[in-house]
Tab-separated table of C-alpha atoms in Angstrom:
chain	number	residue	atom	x	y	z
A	1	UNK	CA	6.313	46.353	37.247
A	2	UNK	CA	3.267	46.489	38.764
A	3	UNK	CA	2.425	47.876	42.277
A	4	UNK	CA	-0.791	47.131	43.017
A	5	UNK	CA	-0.025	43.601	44.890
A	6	UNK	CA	-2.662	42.225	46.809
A	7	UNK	CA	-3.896	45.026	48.171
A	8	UNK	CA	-7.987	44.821	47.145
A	9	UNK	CA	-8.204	49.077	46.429
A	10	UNK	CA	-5.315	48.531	44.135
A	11	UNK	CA	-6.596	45.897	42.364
A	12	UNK	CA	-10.004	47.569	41.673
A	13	UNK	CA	-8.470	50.542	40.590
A	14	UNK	CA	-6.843	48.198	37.991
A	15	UNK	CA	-10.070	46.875	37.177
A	16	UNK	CA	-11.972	49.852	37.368
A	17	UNK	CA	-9.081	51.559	35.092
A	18	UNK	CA	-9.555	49.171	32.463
A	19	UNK	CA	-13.200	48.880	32.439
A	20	UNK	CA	-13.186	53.204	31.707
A	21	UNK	CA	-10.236	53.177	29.133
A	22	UNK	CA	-11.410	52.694	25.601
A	23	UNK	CA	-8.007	51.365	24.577
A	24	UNK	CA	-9.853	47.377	25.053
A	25	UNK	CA	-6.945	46.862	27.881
A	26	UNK	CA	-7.373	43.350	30.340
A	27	UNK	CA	-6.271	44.963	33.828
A	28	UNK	CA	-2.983	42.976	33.634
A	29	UNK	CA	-1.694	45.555	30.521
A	30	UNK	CA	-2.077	48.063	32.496
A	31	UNK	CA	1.255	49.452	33.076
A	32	UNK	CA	1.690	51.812	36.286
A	33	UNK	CA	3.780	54.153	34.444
A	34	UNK	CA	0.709	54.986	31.550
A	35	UNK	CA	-0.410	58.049	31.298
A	36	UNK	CA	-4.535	57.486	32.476
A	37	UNK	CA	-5.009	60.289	29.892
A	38	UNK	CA	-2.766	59.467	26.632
A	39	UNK	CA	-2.137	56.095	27.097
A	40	UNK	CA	-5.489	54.821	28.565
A	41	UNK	CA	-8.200	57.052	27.484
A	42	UNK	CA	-9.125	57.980	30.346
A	43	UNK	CA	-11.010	61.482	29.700
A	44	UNK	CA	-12.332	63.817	32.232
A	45	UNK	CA	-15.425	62.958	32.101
A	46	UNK	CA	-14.563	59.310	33.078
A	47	UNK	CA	-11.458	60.123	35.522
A	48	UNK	CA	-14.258	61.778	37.534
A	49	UNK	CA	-16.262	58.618	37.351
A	50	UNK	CA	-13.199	56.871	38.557
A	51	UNK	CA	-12.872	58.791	41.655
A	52	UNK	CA	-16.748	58.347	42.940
A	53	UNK	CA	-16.383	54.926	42.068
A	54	UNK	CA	-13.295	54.149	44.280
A	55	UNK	CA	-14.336	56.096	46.803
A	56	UNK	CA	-17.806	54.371	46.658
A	57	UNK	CA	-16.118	51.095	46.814
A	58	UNK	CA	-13.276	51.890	49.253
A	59	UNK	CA	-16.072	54.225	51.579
A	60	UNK	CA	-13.132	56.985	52.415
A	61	UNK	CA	-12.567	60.134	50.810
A	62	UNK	CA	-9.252	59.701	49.274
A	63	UNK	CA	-9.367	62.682	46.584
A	64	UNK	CA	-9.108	66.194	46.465
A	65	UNK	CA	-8.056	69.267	44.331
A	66	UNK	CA	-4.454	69.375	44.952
A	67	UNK	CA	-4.111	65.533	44.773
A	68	UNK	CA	-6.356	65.006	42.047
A	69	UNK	CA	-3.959	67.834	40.239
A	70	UNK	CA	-0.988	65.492	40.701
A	71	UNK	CA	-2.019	62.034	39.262
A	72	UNK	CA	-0.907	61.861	35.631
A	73	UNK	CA	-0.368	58.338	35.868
A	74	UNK	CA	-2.007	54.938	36.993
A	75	UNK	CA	1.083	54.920	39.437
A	76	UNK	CA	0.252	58.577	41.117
A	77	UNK	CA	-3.258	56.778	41.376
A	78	UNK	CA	-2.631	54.170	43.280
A	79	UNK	CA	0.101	55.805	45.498
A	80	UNK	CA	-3.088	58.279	46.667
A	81	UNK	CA	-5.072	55.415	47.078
A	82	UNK	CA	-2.971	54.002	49.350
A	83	UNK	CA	-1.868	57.281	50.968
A	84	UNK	CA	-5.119	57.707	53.309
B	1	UNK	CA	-18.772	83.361	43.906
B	2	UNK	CA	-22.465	83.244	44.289
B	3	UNK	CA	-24.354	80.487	45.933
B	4	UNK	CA	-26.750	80.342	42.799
B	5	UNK	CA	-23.991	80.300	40.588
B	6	UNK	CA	-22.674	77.691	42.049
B	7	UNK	CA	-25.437	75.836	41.811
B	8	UNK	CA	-26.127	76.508	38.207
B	9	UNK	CA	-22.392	75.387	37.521
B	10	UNK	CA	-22.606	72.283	39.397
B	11	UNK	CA	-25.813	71.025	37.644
B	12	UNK	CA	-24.277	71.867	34.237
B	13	UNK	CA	-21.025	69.894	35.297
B	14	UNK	CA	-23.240	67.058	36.269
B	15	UNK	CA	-25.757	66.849	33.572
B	16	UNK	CA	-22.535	66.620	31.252
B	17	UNK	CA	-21.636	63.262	32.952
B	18	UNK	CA	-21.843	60.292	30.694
B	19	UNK	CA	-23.238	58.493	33.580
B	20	UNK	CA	-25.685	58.335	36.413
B	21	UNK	CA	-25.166	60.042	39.568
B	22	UNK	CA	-26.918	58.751	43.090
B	23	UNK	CA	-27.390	61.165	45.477
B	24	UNK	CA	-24.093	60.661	47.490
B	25	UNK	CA	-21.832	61.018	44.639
B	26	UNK	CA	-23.982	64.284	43.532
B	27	UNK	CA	-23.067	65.442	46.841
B	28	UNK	CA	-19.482	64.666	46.401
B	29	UNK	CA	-19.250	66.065	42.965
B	30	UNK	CA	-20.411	69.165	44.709
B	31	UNK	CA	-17.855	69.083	47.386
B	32	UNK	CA	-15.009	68.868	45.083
B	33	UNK	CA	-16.016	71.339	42.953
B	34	UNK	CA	-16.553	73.674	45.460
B	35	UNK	CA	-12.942	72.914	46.819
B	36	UNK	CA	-11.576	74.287	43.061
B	37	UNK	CA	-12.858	78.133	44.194
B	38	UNK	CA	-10.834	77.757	48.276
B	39	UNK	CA	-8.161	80.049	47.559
B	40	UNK	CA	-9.625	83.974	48.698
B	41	UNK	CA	-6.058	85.100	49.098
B	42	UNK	CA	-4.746	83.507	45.662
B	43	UNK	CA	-1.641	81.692	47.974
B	44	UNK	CA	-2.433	78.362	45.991
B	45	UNK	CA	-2.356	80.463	42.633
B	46	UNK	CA	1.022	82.014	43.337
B	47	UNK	CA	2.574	78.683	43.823
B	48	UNK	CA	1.212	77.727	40.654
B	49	UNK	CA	2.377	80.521	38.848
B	50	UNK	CA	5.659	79.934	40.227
B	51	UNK	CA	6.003	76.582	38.972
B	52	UNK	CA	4.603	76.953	35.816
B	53	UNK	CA	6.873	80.194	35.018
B	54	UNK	CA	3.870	82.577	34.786
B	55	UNK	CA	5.426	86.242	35.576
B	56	UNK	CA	1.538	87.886	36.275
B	57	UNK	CA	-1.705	87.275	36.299
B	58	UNK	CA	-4.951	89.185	35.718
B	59	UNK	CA	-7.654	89.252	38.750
B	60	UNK	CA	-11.611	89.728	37.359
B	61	UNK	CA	-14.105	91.451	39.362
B	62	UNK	CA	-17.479	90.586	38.314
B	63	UNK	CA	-20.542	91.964	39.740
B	64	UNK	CA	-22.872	89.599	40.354
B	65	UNK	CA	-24.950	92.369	42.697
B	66	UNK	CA	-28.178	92.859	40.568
B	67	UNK	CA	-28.298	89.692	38.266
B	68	UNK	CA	-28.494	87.641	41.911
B	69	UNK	CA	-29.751	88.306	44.833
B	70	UNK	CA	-28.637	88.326	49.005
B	71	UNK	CA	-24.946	88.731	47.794
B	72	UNK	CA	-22.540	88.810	50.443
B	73	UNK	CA	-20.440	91.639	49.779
B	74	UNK	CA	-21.074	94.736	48.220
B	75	UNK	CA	-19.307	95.843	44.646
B	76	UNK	CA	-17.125	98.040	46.665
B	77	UNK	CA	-16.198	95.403	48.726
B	78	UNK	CA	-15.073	93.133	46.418
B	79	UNK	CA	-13.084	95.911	44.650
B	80	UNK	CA	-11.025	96.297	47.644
B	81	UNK	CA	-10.618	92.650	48.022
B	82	UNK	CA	-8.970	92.762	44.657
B	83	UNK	CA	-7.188	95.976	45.834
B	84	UNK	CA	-5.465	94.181	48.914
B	85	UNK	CA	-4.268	91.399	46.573
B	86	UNK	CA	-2.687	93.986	43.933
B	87	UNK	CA	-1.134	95.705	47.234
B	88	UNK	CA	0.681	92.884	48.407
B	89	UNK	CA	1.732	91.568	45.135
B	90	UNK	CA	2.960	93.479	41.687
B	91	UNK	CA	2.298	89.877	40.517
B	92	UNK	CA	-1.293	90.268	40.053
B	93	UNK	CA	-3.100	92.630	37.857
B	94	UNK	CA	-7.119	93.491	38.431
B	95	UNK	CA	-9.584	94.264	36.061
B	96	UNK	CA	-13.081	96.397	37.691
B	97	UNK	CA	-16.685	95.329	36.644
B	98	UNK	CA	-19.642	97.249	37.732
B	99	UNK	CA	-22.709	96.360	36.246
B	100	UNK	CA	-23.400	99.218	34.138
B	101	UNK	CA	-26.897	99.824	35.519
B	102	UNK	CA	-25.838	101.066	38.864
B	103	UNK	CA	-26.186	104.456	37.069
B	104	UNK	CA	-23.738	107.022	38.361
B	105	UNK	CA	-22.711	105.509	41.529
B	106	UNK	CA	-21.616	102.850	39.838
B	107	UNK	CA	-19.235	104.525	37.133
B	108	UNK	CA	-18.309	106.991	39.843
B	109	UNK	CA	-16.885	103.442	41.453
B	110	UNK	CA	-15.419	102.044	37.969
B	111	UNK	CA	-13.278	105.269	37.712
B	112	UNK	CA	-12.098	105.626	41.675
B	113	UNK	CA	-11.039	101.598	40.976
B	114	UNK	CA	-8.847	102.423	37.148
B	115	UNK	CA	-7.701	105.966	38.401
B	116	UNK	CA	-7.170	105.437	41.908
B	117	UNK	CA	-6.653	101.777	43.175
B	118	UNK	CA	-4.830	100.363	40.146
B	119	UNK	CA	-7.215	98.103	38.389
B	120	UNK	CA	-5.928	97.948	34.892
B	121	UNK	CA	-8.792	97.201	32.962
B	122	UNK	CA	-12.237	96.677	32.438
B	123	UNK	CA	-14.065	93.176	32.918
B	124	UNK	CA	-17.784	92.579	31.379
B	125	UNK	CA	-20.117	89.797	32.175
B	126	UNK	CA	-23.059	90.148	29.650
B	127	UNK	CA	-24.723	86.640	31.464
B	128	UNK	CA	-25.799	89.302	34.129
B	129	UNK	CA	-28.626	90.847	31.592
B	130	UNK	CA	-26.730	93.472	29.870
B	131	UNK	CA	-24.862	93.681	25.778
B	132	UNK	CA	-21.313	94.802	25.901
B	133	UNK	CA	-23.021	97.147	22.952
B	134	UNK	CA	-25.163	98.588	25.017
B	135	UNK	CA	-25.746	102.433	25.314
B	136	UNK	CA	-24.782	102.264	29.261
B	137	UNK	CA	-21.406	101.545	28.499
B	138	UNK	CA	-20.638	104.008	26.667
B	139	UNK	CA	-19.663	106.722	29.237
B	140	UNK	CA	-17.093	103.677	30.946
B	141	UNK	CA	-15.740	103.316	27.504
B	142	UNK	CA	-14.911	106.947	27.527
B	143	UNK	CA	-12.917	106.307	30.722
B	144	UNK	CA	-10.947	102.993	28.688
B	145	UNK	CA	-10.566	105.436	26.064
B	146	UNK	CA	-8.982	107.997	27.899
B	147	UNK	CA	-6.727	105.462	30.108
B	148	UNK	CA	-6.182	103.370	27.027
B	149	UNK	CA	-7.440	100.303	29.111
B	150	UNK	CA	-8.527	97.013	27.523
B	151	UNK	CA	-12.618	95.817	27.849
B	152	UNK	CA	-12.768	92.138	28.561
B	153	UNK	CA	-16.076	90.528	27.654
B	154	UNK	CA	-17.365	86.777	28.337
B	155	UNK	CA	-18.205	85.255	25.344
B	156	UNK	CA	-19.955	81.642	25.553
B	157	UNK	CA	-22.292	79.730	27.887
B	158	UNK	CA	-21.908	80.363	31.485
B	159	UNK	CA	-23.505	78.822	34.671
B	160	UNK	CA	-26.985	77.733	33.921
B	161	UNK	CA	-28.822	80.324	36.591
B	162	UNK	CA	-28.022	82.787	34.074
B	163	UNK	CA	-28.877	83.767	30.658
B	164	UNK	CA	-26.569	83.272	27.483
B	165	UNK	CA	-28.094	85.918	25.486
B	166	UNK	CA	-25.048	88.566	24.380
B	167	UNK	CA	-22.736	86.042	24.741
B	168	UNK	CA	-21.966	86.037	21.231
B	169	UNK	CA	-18.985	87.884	19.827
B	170	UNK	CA	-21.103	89.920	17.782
B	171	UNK	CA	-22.284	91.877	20.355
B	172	UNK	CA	-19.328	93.324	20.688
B	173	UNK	CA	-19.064	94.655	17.386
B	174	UNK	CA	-20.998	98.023	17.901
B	175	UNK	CA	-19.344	98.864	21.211
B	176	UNK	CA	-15.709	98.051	18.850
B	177	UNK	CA	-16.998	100.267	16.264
B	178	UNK	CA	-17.912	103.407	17.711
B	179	UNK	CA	-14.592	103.332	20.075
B	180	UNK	CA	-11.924	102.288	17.944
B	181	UNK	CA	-9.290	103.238	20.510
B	182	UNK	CA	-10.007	100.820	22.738
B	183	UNK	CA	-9.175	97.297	23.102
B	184	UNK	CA	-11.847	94.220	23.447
B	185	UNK	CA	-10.786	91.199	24.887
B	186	UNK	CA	-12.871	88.664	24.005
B	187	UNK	CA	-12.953	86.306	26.632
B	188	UNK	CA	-12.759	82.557	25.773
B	189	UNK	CA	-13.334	83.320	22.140
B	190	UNK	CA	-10.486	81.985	20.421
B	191	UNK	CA	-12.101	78.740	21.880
B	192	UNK	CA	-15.978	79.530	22.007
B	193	UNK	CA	-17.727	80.965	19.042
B	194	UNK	CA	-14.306	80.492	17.828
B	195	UNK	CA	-14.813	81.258	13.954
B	196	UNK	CA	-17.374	84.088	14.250
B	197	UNK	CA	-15.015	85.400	17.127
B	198	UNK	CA	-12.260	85.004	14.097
B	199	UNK	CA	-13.517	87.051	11.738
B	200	UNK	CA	-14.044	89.978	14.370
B	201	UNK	CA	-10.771	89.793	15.053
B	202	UNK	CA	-9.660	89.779	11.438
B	203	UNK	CA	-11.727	92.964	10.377
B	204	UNK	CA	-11.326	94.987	13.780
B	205	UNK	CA	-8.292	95.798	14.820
B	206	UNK	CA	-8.987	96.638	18.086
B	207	UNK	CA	-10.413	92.945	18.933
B	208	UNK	CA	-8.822	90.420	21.058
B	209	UNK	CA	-9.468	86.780	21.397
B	210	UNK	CA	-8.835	85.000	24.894
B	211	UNK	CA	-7.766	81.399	25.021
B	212	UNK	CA	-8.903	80.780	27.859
B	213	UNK	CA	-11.233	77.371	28.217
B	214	UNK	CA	-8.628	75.856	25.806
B	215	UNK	CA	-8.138	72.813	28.213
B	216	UNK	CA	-11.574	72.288	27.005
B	217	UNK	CA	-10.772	71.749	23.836
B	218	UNK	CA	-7.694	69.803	24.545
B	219	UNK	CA	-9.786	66.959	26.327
B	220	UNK	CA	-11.804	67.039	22.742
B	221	UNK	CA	-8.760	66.911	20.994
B	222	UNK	CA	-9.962	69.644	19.378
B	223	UNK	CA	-7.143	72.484	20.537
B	224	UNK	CA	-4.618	71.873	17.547
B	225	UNK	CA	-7.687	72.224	14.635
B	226	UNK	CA	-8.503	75.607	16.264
B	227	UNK	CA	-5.418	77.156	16.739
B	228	UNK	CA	-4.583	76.343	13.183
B	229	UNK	CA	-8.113	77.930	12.016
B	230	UNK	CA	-6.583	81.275	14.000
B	231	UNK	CA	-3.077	81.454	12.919
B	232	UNK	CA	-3.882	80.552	9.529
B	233	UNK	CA	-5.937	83.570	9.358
B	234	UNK	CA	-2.646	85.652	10.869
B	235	UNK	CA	-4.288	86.215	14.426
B	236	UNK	CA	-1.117	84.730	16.049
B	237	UNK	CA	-0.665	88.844	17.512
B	238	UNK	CA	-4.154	88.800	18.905
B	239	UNK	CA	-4.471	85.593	20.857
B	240	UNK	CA	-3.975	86.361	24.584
B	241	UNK	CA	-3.319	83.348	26.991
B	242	UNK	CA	-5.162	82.379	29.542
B	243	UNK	CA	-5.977	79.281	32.058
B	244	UNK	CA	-9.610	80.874	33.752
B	245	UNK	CA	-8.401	79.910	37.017
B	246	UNK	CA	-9.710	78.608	39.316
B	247	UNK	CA	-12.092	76.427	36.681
B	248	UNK	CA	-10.036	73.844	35.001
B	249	UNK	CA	-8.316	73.171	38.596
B	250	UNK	CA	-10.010	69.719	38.391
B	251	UNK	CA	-7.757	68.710	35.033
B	252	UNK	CA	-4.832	70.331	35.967
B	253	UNK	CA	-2.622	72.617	37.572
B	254	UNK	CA	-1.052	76.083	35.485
B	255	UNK	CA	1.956	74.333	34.748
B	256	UNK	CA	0.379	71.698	33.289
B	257	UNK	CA	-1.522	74.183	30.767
B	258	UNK	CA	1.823	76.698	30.235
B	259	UNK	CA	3.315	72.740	28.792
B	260	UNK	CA	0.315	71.560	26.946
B	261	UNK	CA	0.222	74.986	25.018
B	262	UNK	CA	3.746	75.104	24.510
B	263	UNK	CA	3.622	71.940	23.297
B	264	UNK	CA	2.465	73.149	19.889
B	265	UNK	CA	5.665	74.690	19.318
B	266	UNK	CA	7.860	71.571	17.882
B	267	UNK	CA	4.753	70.443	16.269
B	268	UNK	CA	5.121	73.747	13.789
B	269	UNK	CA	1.949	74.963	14.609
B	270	UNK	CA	3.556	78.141	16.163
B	271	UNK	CA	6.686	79.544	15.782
B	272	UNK	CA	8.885	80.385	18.728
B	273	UNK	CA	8.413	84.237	18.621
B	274	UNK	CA	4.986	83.651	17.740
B	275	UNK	CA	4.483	81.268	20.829
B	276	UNK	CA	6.144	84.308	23.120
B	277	UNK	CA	3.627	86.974	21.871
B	278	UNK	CA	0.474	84.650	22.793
B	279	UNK	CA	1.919	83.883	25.918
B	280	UNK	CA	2.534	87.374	27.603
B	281	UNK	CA	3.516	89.788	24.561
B	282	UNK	CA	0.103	90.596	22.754
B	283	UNK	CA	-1.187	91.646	26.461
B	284	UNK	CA	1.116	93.709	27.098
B	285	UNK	CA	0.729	95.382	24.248
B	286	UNK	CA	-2.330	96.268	25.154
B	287	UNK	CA	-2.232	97.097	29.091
B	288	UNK	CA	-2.090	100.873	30.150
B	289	UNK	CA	1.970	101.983	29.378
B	290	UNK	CA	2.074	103.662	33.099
B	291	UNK	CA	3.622	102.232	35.838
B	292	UNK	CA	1.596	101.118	38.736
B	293	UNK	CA	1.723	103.956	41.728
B	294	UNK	CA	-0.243	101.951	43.854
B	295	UNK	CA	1.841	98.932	44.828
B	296	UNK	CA	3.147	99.167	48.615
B	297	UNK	CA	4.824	96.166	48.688
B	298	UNK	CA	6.043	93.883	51.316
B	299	UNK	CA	2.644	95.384	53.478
């Protein structure tokens, strides 16, 4: 199942998700329950160029410490994108 | 923590990026970091230790007072910080660092904080311009001695506004020498400087090595390979656990950490009584035996 709709944040995030992993994944393979870590390969290092660059493309602040604490999983990515 | 700490973190953090920053997201990468140290009265740690089944934790003073200047509060003042947070909860331990060349005020402060407020140990941070083997610490390792309490050293790179020299393990080795009775932690060595840090451990048995900084080596995938060099060299009773809160905030809260580490466990890297000593045992080993008489709880 996949969440993201037609809502145009969600579907960068997709995009932007599968542009960063390094497991050669279209955007439609990306499952929302996958792990951004063990299942996409999505290291520090590039989860924190995910966040500036959906911020930079949204323009809100959507992240901080506690919620960036919480997402394990493209899922608890998109639900904070879509909770501001 | 120090403005020009700070700083020096922030650039290192950045610099690390495999990418290019503009100025906005610099700024932003600034903001967020700084957001990891919000938490003066440790409420947003206790929840975490709650939910990650962590009984105590240990509190470091480090005096930043002469390696920086315009600090905001004095060394005193930051000790009784740390002594308000032991007072309202037996949850949290404290270890003192004055920087040893604040001559005799300063050691008169080191003992009036382990002999009279309840700080448990002794915290070093050689990045400040001093060796844990230096002659200046001797007379405060007299004090450990006599209160059997444990020395805690950084070992590793630090923020870049200060200096890495005596950040090597063996530094220590003099200071471990000459007092045999007391206990060096050495802090983030089992993950930093890790096989030099080893073999102190091995040959003194009064060494220590922190894990602390291991989430590190988890995102390098890099954790297992290490803790396999250590227990394969029996140091499974002198690994200590730690998370260097509030640092790794960013990847992950203590819960997370207490599972990844635990994690090892069905993969036969540790055994289960092994596992139970590097996650509280080995420390306690090592803390002062006497109950705290300072605790008013419930204040």
């Amino acid at each position: 199942m996949q969440i993201t709709g037609l809502n145009p944040d969600l579907e960068f995030a997709r995009q932007t998700v599968a542009k960063l992993s390094n497991k050669g994944l279209k955007p439609e393979e990306i499952q929302d329950e996958m792990v951004l870590n063990q299942d996409l390969g999505i290291d520090s290092l590039q989860f924190i160029r995910l966040i500036l660059e959906l911020e930079r493309k949204t323009a809100r602040r959507i992240f901080n410490v506690q919620i960036i604490a919480q997402i394990k999983t493209f899922r608890d990515l998109c639900v904070a994108i879509s909770a501001v | 923590m120090p403005q020009q700490f700070f700083d020096g973190w922030s650039r290192t953090v950045k610099s690390n990026l495999p990418f290019r920053l503009d100025p906005v997201q610099e700024q932003r990468i600034d903001e967020l970091l700084f957001e990891l140290l919000e938490d003066p009265d440790c409420v947003s740690l206790l929840r975490e230790m709650d939910t990650a089944g962590i009984d105590q934790a240990v509190l470091l003073v480090i005096d930043f007072g002469l390696a920086y200047k315009n600090i905001e509060l004095t060394i005193e003042e930051i000790h009784l910080a740390h002594k308000k947070l032991l007072n309202q909860s037996d949850r949290f331990l404290a270890f003192s660092n004055v920087d040893p060349r604040r001559g005799r005020e300063g050691l008169d402060l080191f003992e009036k904080a382990v002999r009279e407020w309840g700080f448990s140990g002794m915290k070093l941070y050689p990045p400040c311009g001093y060796s844990p083997d230096a002659r200046i610490l001797f007379p405060y390792y007299e004090i450990c001695r006599e209160l059997h309490l444990p020395v805690l050293t950084h070992i590793g790179p630090t923020t870049a506004t200060l200096p890495f020299r005596h950040t090597q393990p063996q530094y220590v080795d003099d200071a471990a020498f000459h007092f045999p009775e007391v206990n060096f932690i050495l802090g983030h060595a089992a993950v930093t400087h890790y096989q030099d840090a080893a073999l102190l451990a091995q040959y003194r048995p009064n060494v220590f090595l922190d894990l602390s900084g291991f989430q590190t080596a988890i995102n390098r995938n890099e954790f297992k390979k290490i803790i396999h060099w250590h227990l394969s060299r029996g140091l499974g009773r002198k690994l200590l656990f730690g998370t260097d809160w509030p640092i790794h905030r960013f990847w992950g809260n203590q819960r997370d950490w207490v599972e990844k580490f635990t994690a090892l466990e069905p993969e036969s890297l540790s055994p289960k009584e092994e596992m139970d000593d590097i996650l509280g045992n080995n420390l306690l080993g090592i803390l002062p035996r006497t109950e705290r008489k300072y605790a008013n709880y419930g204040a």
